[in-house]
Short mmCIF file of C-alpha atoms in Angstrom, two decimals:
data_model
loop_
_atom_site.label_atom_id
_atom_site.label_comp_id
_atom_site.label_asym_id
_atom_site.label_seq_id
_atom_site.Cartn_x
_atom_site.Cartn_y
_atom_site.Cartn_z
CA UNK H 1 0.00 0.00 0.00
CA UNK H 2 1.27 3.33 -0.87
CA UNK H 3 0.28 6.45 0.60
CA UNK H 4 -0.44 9.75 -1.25
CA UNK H 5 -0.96 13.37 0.17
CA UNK H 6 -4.18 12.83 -1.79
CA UNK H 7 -5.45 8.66 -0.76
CA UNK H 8 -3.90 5.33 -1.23
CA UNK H 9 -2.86 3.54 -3.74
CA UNK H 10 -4.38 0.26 -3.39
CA UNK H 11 -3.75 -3.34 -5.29
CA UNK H 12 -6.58 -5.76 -5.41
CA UNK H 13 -7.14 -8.58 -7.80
CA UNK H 14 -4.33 -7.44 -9.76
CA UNK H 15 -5.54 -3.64 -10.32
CA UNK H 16 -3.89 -0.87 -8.65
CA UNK H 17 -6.72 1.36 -7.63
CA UNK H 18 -6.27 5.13 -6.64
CA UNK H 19 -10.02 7.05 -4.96
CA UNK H 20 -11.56 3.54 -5.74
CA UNK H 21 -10.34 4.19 -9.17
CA UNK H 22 -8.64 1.64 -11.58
CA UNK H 23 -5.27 3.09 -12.52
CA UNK H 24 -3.64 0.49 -13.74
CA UNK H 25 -3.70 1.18 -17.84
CA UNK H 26 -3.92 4.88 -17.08
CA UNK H 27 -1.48 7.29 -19.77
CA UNK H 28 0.71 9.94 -17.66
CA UNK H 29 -1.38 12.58 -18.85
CA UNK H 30 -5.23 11.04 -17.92
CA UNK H 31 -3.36 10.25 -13.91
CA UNK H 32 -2.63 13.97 -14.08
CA UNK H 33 -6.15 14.16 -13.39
CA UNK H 34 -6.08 12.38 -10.55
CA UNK H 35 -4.33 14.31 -7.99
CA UNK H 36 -2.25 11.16 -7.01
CA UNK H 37 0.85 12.62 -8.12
CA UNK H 38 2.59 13.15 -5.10
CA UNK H 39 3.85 9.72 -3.12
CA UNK H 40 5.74 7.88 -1.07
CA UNK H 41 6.75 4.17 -0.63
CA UNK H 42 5.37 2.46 2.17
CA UNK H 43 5.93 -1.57 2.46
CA UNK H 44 6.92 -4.06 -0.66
CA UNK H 45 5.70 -3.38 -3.93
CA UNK H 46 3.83 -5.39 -5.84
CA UNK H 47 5.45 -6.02 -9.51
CA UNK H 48 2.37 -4.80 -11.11
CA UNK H 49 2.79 -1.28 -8.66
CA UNK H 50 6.31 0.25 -10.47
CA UNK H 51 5.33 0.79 -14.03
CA UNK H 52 2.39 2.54 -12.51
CA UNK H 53 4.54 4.50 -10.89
CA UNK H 54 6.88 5.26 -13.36
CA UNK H 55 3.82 6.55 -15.37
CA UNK H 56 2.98 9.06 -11.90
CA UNK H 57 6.77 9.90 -12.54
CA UNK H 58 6.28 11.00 -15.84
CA UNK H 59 2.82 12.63 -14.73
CA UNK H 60 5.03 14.27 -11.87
CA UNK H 61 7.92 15.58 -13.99
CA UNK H 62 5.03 17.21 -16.56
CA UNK H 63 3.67 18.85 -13.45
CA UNK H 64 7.26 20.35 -12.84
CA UNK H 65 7.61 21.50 -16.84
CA UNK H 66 4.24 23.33 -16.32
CA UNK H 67 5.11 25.20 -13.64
CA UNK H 68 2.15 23.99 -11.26
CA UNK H 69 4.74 22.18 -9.01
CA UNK H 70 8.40 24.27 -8.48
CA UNK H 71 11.05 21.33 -9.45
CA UNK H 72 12.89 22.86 -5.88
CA UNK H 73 9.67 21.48 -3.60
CA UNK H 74 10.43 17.85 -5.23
CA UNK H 75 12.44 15.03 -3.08
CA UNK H 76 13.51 12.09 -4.94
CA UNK H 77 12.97 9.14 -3.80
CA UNK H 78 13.62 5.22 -4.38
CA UNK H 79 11.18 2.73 -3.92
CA UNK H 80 12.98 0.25 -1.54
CA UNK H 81 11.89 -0.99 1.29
CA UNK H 82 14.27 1.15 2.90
CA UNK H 83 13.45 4.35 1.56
CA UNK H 84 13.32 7.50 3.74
CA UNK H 85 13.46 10.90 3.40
CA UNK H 86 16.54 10.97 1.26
CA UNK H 87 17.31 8.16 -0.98
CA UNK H 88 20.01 5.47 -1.13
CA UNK H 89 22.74 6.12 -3.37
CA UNK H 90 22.26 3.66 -6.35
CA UNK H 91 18.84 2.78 -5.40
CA UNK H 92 16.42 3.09 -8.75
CA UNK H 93 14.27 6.09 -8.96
CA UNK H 94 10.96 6.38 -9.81
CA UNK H 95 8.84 9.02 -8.33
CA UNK H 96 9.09 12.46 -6.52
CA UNK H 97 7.62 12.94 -3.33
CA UNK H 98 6.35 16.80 -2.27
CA UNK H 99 8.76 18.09 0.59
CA UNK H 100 7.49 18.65 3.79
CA UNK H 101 7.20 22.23 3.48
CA UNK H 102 4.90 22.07 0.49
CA UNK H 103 2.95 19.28 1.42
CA UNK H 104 1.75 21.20 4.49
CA UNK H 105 0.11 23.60 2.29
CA UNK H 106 -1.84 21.03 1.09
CA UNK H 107 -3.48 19.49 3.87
CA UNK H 108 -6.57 21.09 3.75
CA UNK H 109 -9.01 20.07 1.48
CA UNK H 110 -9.46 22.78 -0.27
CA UNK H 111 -5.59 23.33 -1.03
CA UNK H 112 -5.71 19.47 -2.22
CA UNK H 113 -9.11 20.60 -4.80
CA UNK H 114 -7.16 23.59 -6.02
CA UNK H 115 -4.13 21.27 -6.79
CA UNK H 116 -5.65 18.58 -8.50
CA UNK H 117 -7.67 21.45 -10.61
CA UNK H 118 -4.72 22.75 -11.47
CA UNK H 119 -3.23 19.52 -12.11
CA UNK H 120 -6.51 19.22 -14.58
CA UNK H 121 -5.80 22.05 -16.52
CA UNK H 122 -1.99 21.29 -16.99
CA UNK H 123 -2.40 17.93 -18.73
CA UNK H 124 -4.37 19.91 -21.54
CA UNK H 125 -0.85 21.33 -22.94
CA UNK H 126 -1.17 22.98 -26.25
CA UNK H 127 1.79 20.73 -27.98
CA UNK H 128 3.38 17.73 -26.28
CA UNK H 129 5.73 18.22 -23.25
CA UNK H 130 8.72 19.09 -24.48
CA UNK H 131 8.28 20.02 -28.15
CA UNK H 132 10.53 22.93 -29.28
CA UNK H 133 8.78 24.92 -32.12
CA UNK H 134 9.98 23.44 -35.65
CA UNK H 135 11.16 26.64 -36.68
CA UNK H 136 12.36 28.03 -33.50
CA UNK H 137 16.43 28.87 -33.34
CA UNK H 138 18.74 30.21 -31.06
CA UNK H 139 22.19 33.37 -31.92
CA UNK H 140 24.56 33.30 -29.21
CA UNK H 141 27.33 36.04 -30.01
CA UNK H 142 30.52 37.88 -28.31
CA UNK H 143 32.52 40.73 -29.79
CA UNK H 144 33.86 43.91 -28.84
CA UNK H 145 31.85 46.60 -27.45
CA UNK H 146 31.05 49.38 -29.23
CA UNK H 147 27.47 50.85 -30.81
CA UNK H 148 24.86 49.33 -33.30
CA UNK H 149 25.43 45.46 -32.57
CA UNK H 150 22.02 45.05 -31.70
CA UNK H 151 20.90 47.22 -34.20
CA UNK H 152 23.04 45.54 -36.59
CA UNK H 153 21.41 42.24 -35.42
CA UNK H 154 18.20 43.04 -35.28
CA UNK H 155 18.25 43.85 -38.84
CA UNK H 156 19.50 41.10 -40.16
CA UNK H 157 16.51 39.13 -38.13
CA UNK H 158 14.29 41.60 -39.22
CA UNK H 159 15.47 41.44 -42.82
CA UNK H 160 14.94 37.78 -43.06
CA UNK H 161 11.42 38.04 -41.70
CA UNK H 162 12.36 36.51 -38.34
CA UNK H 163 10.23 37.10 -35.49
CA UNK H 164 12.08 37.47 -32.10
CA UNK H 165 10.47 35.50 -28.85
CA UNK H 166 13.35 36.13 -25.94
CA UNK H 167 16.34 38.54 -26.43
CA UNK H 168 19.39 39.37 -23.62
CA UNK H 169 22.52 41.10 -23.48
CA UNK H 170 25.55 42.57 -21.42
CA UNK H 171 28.06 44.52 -22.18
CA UNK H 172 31.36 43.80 -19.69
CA UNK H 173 32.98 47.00 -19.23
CA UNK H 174 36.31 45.23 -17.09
CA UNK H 175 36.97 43.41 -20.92
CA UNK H 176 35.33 45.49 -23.04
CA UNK H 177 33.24 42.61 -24.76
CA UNK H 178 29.28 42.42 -25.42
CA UNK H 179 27.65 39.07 -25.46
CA UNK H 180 24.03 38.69 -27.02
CA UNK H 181 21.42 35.80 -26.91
CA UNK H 182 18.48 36.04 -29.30
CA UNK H 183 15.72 33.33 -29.68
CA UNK H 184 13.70 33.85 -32.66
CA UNK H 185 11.39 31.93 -35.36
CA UNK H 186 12.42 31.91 -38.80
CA UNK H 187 11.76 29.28 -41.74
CA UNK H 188 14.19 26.57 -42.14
CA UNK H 189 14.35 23.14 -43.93
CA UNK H 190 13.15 20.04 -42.55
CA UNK H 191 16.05 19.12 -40.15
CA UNK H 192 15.27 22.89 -38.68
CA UNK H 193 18.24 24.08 -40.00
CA UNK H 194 18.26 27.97 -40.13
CA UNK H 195 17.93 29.20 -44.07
CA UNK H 196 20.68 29.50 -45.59
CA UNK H 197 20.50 33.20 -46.50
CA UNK H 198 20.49 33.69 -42.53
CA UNK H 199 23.51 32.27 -42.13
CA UNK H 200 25.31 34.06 -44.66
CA UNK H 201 23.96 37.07 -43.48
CA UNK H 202 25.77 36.45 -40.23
CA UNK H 203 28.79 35.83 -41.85
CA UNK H 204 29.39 38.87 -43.05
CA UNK H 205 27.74 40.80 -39.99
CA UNK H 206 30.71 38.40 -37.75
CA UNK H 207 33.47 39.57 -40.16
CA UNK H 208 32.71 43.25 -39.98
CA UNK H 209 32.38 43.22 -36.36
CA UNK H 210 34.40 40.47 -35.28
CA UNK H 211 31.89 38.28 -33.96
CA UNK H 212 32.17 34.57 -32.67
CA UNK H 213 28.69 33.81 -33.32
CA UNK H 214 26.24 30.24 -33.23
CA UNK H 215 23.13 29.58 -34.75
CA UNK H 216 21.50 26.95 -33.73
CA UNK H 217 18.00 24.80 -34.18
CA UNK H 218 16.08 24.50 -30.69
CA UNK H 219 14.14 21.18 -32.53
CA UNK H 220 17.05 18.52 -31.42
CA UNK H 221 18.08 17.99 -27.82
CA UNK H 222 21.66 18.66 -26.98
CA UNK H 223 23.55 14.96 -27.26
CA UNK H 224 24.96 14.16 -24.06
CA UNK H 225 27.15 11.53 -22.50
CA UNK H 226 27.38 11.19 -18.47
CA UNK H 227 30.17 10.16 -16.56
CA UNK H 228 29.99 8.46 -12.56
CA UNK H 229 32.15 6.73 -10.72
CA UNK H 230 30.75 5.60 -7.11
CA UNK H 231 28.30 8.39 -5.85
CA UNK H 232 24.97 8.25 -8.27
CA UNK H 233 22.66 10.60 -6.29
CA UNK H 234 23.34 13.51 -9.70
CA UNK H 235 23.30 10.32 -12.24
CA UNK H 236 19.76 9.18 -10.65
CA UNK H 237 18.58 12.70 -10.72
CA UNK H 238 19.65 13.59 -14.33
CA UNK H 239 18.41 10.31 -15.71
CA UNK H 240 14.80 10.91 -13.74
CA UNK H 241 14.73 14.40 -15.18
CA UNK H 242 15.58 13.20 -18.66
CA UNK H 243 13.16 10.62 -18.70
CA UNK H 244 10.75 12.89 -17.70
CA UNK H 245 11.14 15.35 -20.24
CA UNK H 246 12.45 17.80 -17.78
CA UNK H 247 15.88 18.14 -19.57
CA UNK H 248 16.70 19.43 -23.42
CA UNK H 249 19.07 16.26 -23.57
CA UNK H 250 19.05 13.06 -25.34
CA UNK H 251 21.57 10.84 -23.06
CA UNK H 252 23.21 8.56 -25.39
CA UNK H 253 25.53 7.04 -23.11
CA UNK H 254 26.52 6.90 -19.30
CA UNK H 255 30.47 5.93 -18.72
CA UNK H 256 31.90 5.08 -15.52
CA UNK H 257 35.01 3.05 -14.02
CA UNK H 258 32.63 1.01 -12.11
CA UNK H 259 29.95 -1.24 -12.93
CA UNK H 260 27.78 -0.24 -9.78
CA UNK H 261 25.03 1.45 -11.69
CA UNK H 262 24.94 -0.29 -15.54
CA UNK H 263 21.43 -2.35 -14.01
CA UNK H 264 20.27 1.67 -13.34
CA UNK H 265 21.27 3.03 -16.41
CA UNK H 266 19.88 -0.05 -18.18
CA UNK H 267 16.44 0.29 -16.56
CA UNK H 268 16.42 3.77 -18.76
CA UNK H 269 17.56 2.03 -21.95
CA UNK H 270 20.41 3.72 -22.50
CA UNK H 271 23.68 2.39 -23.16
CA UNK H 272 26.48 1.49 -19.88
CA UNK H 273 29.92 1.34 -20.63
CA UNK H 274 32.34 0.48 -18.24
CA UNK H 275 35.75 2.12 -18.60
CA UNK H 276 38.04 1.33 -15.66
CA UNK H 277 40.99 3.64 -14.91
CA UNK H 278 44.11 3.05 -13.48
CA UNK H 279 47.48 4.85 -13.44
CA UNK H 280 48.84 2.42 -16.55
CA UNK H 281 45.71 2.72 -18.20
CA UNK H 282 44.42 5.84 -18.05
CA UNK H 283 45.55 7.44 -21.88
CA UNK H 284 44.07 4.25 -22.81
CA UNK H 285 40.24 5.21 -20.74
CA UNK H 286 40.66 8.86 -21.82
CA UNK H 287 41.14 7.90 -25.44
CA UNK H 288 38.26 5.12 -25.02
CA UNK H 289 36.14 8.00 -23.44
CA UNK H 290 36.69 10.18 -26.48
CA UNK H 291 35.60 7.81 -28.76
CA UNK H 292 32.83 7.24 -27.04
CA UNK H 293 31.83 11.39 -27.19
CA UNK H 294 32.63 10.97 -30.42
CA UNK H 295 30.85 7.94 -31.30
CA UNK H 296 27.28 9.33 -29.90
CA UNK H 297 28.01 12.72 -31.44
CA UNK H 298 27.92 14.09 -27.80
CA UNK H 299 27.71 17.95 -27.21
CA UNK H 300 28.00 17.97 -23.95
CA UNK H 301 29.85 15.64 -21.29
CA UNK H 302 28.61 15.60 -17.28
CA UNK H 303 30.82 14.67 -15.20
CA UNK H 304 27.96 13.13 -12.45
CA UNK H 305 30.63 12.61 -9.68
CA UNK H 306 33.21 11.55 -11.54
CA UNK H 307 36.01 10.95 -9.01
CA UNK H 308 38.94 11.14 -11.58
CA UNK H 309 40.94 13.60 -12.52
CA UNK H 310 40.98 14.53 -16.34
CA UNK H 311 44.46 14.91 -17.72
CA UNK H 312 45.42 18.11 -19.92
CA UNK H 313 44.87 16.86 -23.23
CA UNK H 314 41.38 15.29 -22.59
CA UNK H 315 40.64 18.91 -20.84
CA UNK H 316 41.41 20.73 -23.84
CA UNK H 317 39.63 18.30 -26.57
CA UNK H 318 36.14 18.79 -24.24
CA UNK H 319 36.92 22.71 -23.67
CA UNK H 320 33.70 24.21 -23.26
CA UNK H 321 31.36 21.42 -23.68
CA UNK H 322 32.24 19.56 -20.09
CA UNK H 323 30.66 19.99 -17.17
CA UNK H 324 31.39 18.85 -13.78
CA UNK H 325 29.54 19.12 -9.80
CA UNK H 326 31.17 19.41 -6.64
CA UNK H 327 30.69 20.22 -2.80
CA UNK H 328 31.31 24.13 -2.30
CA UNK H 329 33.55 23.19 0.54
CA UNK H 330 36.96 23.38 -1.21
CA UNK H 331 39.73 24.34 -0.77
CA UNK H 332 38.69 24.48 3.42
CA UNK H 333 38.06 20.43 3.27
CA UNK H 334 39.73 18.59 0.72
CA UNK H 335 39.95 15.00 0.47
CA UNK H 336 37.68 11.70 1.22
CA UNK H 337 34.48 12.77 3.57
CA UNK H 338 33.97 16.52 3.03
CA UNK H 339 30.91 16.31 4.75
CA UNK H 340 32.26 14.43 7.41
CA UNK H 341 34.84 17.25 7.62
CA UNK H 342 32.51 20.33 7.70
CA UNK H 343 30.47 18.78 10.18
CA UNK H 344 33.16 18.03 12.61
CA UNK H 345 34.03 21.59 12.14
CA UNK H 346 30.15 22.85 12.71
CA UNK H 347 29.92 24.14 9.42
CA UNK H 348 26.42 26.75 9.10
CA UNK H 349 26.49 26.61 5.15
CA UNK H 350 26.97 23.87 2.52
CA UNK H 351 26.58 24.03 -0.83
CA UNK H 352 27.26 22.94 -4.72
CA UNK H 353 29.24 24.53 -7.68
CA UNK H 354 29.22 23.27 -11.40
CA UNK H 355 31.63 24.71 -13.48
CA UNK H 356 33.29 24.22 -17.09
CA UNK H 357 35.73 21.40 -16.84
CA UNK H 358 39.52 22.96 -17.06
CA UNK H 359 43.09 21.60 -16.56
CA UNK H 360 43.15 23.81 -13.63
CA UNK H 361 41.01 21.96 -10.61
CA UNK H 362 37.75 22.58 -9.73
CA UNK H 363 38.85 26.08 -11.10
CA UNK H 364 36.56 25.99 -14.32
CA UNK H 365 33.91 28.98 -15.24
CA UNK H 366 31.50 28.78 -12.53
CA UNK H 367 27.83 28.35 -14.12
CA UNK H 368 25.31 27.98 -11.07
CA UNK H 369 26.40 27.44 -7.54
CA UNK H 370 23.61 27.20 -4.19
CA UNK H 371 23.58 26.79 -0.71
CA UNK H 372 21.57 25.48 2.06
CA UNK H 373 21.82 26.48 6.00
CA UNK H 374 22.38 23.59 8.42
CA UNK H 375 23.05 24.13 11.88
CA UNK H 376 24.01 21.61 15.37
CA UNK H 377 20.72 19.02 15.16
CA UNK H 378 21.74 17.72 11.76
CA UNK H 379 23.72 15.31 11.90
CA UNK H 380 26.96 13.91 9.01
CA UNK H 381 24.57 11.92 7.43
CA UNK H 382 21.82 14.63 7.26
CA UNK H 383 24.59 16.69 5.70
CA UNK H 384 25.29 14.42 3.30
CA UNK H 385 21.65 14.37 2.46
CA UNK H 386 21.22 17.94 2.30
CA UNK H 387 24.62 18.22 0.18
CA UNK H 388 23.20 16.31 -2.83
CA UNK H 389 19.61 17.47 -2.83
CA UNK H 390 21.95 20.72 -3.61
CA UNK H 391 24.18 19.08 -5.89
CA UNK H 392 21.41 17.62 -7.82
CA UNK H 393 19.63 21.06 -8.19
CA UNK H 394 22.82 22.93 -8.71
CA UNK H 395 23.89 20.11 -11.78
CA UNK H 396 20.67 19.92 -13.51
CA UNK H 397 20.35 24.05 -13.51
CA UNK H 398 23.66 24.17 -15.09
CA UNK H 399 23.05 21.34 -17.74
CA UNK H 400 20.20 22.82 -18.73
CA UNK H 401 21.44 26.82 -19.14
CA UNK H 402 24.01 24.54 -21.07
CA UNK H 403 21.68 23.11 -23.61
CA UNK H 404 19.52 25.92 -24.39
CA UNK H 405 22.85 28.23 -24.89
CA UNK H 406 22.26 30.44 -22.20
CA UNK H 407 26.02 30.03 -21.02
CA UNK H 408 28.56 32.37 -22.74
CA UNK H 409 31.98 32.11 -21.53
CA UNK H 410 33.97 35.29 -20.48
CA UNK H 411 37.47 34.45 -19.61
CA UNK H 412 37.48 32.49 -16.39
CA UNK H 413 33.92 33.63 -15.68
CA UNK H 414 30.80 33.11 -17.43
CA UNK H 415 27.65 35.22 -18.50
CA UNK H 416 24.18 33.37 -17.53
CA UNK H 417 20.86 34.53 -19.32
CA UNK H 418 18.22 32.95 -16.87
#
């Protein structure tokens, strides 16, 4: 039996019933009307109970894309036996579970009514979760500073008939350099490619004001490969989140120098390969890795607590396009057991960083860092929880300002259009 803010989920005679209600064949979009989205496990679960619930996942994660439930009020959770508040690292995620903070607010019955109406109107989305616009692309541009770029740019869109839906810019005066991010619609062929009278148009805009410019269709995901060693509380979050269309990424492959989560990756369908590292062996792993990226076409590389250190030359062939996650604690506690560290030292503040991936570590271009207060009651292993609930926020935000090319590197910082 499983216990919602909202009833129980029941099995009898092989149907699992929600309100009375048999659930069992029910789409992710018809249990959005059910108000059984929010859960946790209670007991042994029947086989026929998980791809139920990976169907309220899905229901869940639309929910979060919406905007009727803010992805920061979600907990994962596992559904073993042992489950608690936090779950086990490895353990195989299904669901989210409202934190205790929001779920208070919905106690009453009349907060529960105005969720599940809410949660009514949300699975009526006017084009399927997820779906960029055909005909939708994105410019991303730097250059020096000086007057009439966006004038310049603007004309070119305008020229070309493009209509503009989301526009930012800044202008660094420490460097002198202006960086510009324009999402617009324009016609394009049937891979979404931009026309090509765009793009030459931009050439010759770049050349004249020495631009380095992209143009790019928001139709296809950004092609990602993940990387974990031993800690898989970011891999289990990024692989919910993808699943549940909460990500722009298509995750062709997770890599890892252990085998401890290829049944976890595998229960995504997505392809495991083990690439153990050792101090002979490791041009060998970083040359297999590459092929990999290059194998899948990858984009982008997270490093999902990856506990080795890249050499140089691997750095500099995934400049820009690899991103890693760690504890804000460095360089105060370095080492195995940070957490056991800052508690022993009383810490008041933990947090996460993800950064561009440099030869110079942990020192990449910080994109999104976050913190949460702790204080004497919690305990290391309430720290640890804490930690990677912040971790797996920090991560996600960073992967997806990544994808949709909101991340413009300035030196060793970088500009962020939220």
């Amino acid at each position: 039996m499983l216990k919602t803010l909202f009833g129980l989920l029941k099995v009898r005679q092989g149907q699992v019933r929600l309100h009375g209600e048999n659930i069992t064949g029910m789409s992710a979009e018809a249990l959005l009307t059910q108000g059984g989205i929010a859960f946790v496990p209670q007991g042994a679960l029947s086989p026929i109970v998980v791809p139920v619930l990976d169907r309220l996942a899905e229901a869940c994660g639309e929910l979060v894309r919406l905007g009727v439930v803010d992805v920061d009020h979600i907990t994962w959770v596992s559904l073993s036996q042992r489950a608690r508040r936090h779950h086990r690292v490895g353990a195989p995620i299904y669901c989210g579970a409202l934190k205790r903070r929001r779920a208070a607010t919905l106690r009453s019955q009349h907060s529960r009514s105005l969720f599940i109406r809410n949660a009514r109107r949300a699975a009526q989305p006017t084009r399927p979760p997820g779906a960029p616009l055909s005909d939708s692309h994105i410019l991303t541009l730097s250059c020096p500073d000086r007057p009439g770029i966006v004038h310049a740019v603007t004309g070119v869109l305008a020229a070309q008939g493009c209509n503009i839906t989301e526009a930012a810019q800044f202008n660094d005066q420490s460097t002198g350099l202006f960086f510009m991010r324009v999402q617009f619609d324009a016609g394009g062929d049937a891979a979404g490619n931009a026309p090509l009278a765009l793009r030459e148009d931009f050439t010759t805009l770049a050349e004249r004001w020495r631009m380095g410019w992209q143009l790019t269709a928001t139709r296809e995901r950004m092609r990602t490969v993940v990387m974990v060693s031993k800690e898989g509380h970011c891999l289990n979050d990024l692989l919910f989140r993808h699943r549940s269309q909460q990500l722009p990424l298509d995750i062709r492959a997770v890599v890892s120098n252990h085998r401890d989560f290829y049944q976890l990756v595998a229960s995504y369908n997505i392809p495991f390969h083990h690439v153990p590292v050792a101090p002979e062996s490791k041009a060998q792993a970083e040359a297999r890795l590459l092929d990999i990226v290059a194998q899948e076409g990858a984009e982008l590389v997270v490093l999902a607590r990856y506990m080795q250190v890249l050499s140089n030359d691997l750095c500099q062939a995934l400049a820009g396009r690899a991103i890693n996650i760690h504890h804000s604690f460095l360089p105060s506690f370095k080492g195995a057991k940070p957490y056991q560290q800052a508690h022993d030292r009383g810490v008041k503040i933990i947090g996460a960083t993800a950064h561009y991936v440099t030869a110079d570590l942990d020192e990449g271009p910080i994109i999104e860092q976050n913190i949460a207060r702790v204080d004497h009651s919690n305990d290391n292993a309430e720290l640890t929880a804490i930690g990677r609930d912040v971790e797996n926020a920090v991560l996600a935000r960073a992967v997806v300002w990544h994808a949709e090319r909101r991340v413009l590197v300035n030196g060793h910082k970088t500009v962020v259009f939220r």
